[in-house]
Short mmCIF file of C-alpha atoms in Angstrom, two decimals:
data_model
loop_
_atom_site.label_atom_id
_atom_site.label_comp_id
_atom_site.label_asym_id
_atom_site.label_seq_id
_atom_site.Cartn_x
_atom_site.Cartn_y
_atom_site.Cartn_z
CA UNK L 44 -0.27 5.22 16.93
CA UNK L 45 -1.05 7.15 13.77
CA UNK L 46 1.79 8.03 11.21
CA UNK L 47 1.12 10.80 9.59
CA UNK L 48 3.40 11.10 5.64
CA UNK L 49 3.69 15.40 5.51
CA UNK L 50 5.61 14.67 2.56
CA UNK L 51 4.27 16.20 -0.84
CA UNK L 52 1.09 13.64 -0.56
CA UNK L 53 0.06 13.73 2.55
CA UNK L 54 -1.93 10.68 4.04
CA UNK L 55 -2.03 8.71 7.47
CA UNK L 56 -2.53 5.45 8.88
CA UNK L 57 -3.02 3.62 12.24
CA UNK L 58 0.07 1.97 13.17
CA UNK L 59 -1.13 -1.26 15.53
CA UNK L 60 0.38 -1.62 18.86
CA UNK L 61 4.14 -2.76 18.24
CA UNK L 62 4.44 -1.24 14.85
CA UNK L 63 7.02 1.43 13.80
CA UNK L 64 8.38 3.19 10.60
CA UNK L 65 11.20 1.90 9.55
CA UNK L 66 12.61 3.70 6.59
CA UNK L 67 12.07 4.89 3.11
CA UNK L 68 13.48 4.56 -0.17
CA UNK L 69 13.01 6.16 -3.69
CA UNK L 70 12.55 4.25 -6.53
CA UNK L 71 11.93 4.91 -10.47
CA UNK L 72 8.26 3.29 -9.99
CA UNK L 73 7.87 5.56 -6.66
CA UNK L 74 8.82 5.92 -2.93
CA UNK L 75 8.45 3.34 -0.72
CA UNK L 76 8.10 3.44 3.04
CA UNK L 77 8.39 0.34 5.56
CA UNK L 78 7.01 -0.21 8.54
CA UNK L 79 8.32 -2.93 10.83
CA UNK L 80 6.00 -4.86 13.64
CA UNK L 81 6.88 -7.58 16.06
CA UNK L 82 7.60 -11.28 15.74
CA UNK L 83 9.81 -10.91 12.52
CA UNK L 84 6.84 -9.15 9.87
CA UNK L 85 7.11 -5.87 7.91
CA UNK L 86 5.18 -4.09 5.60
CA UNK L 87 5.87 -1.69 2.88
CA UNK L 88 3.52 1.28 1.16
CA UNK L 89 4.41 2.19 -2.38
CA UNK L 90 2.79 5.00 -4.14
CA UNK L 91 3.17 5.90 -7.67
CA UNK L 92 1.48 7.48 -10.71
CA UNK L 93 -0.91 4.53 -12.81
CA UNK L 94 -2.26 5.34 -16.26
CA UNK L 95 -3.83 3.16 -18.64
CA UNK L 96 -5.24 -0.18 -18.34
CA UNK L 97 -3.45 -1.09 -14.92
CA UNK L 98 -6.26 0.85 -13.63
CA UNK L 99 -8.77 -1.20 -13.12
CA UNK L 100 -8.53 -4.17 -10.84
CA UNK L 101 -8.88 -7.34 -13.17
CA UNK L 102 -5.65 -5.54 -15.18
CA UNK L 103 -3.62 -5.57 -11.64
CA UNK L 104 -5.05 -8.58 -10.89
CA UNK L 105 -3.53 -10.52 -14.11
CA UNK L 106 -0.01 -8.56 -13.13
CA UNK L 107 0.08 -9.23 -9.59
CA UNK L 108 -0.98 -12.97 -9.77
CA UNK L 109 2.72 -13.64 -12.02
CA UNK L 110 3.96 -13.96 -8.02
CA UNK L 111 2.42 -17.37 -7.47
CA UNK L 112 -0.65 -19.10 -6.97
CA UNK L 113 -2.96 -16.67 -5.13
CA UNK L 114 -6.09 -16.30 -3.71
CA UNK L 115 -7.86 -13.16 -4.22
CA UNK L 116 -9.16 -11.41 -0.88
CA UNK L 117 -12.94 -9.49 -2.13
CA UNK L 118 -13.45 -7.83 1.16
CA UNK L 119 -10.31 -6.02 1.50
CA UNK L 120 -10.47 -2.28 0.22
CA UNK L 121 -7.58 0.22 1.20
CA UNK L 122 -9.56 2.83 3.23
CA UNK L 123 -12.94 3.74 1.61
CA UNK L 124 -11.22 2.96 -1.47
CA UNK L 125 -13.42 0.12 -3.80
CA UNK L 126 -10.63 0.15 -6.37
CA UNK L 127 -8.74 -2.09 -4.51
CA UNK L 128 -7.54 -5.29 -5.63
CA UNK L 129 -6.49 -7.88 -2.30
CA UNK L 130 -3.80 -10.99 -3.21
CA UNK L 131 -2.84 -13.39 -0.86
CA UNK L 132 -0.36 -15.51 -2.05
CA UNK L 133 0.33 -19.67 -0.69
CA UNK L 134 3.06 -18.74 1.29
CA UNK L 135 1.15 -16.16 3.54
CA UNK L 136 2.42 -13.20 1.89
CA UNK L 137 0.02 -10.85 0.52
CA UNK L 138 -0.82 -7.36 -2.07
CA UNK L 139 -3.18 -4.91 -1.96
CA UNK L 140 -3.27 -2.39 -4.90
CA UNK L 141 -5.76 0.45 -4.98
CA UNK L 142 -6.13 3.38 -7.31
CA UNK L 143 -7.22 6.65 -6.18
CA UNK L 144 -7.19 9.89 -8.29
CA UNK L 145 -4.65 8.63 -10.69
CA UNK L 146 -2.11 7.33 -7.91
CA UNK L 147 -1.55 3.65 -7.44
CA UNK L 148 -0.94 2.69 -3.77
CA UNK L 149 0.46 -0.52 -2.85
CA UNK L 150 0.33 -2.73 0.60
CA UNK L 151 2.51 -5.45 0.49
CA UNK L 152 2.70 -7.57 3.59
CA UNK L 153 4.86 -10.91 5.11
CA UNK L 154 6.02 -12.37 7.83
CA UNK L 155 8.51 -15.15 9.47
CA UNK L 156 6.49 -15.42 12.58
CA UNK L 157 2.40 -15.14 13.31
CA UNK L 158 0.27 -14.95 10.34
CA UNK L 159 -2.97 -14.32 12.36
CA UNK L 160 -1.45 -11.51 14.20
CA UNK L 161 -0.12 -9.75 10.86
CA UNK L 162 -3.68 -10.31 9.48
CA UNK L 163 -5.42 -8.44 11.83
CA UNK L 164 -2.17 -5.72 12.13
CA UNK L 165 -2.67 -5.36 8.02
CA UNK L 166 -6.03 -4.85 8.31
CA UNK L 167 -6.27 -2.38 11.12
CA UNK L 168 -3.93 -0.40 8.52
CA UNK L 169 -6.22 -0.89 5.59
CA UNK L 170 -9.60 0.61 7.48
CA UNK L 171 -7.51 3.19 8.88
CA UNK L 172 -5.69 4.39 5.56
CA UNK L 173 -6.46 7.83 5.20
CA UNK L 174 -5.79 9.53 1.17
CA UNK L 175 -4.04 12.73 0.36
CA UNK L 176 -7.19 15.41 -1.37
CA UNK L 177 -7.75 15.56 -4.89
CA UNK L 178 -5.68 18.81 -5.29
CA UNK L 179 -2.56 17.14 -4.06
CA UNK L 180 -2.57 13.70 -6.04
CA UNK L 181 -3.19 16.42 -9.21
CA UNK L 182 -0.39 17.86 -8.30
CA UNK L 183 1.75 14.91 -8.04
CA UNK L 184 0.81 13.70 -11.43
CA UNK L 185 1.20 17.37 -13.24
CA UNK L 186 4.90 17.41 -11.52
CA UNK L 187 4.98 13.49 -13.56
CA UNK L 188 7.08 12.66 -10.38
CA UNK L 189 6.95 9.12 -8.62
CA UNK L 190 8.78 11.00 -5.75
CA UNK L 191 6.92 12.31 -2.98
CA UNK L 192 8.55 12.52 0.28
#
């Protein structure tokens, strides 16, 4: 099932077979919507403005890993995205951070139940992830607005 965000930034994903939005929340750092699957796991989609160093993925890297011991994914990208930076920390839950005309998305991902089956749930997301156009992530950041929805 695809959900589609017609909020401010628009953008889409593919929603795996038992998955469902959940809800949304606003934040200071930027909204954040959840999506809830089967057997107990969830996963939740932040999207904020980035600037400076926290660009580039060795910066996120070296703020992410304060979490826990980690092991960084290389093959993971969110959508055609390659400034993407994939964590997966020891006790199966994971981060994906990816920066895209000035916005920071975050994937974060865990679960109580199957890890194999949210693997392959999170990554049907991540090749399906679909970005807002250049015009509306310049909007966003000339509003300097985390809030989106």
């Amino acid at each position: 099932m695809k959900y589609q965000c017609d909020g401010q930034l628009k953008f889409s994903l593919e929603l795996p077979e038992g998955w469902k939005f959940s809800r949304s929340v606003r934040s200071e750092e930027g909204d954040v919507i959840y999506f809830q699957g089967e057997h107990d796991s969830d996963v939740a989609l932040q999207i904020g403005i980035i600037a400076g160093p926290n660009t580039q993925p060795d910066a996120r890297e070296r703020y992410l890993s304060r979490y826990g011991s980690y092991t960084r994914v290389a093959d993971r990208t969110l959508g055609d995205e390659s400034n993407s930076v994939c964590l997966e920390y020891a006790n199966g839950e994971g981060i994906l951070s990816a920066v895209r005309d000035g916005i920071q998305y975050s994937m974060e991902w865990r679960t109580a139940g199957n890890r194999d089956l949210l693997d392959s749930s999170v990554q049907q997301m991540l090749r399906s992830f679909s970005f807002p156009d250049k015009q509306e992530a310049q909007k966003m950041i000339a509003r300097k607005s985390n809030h989106w929805l």
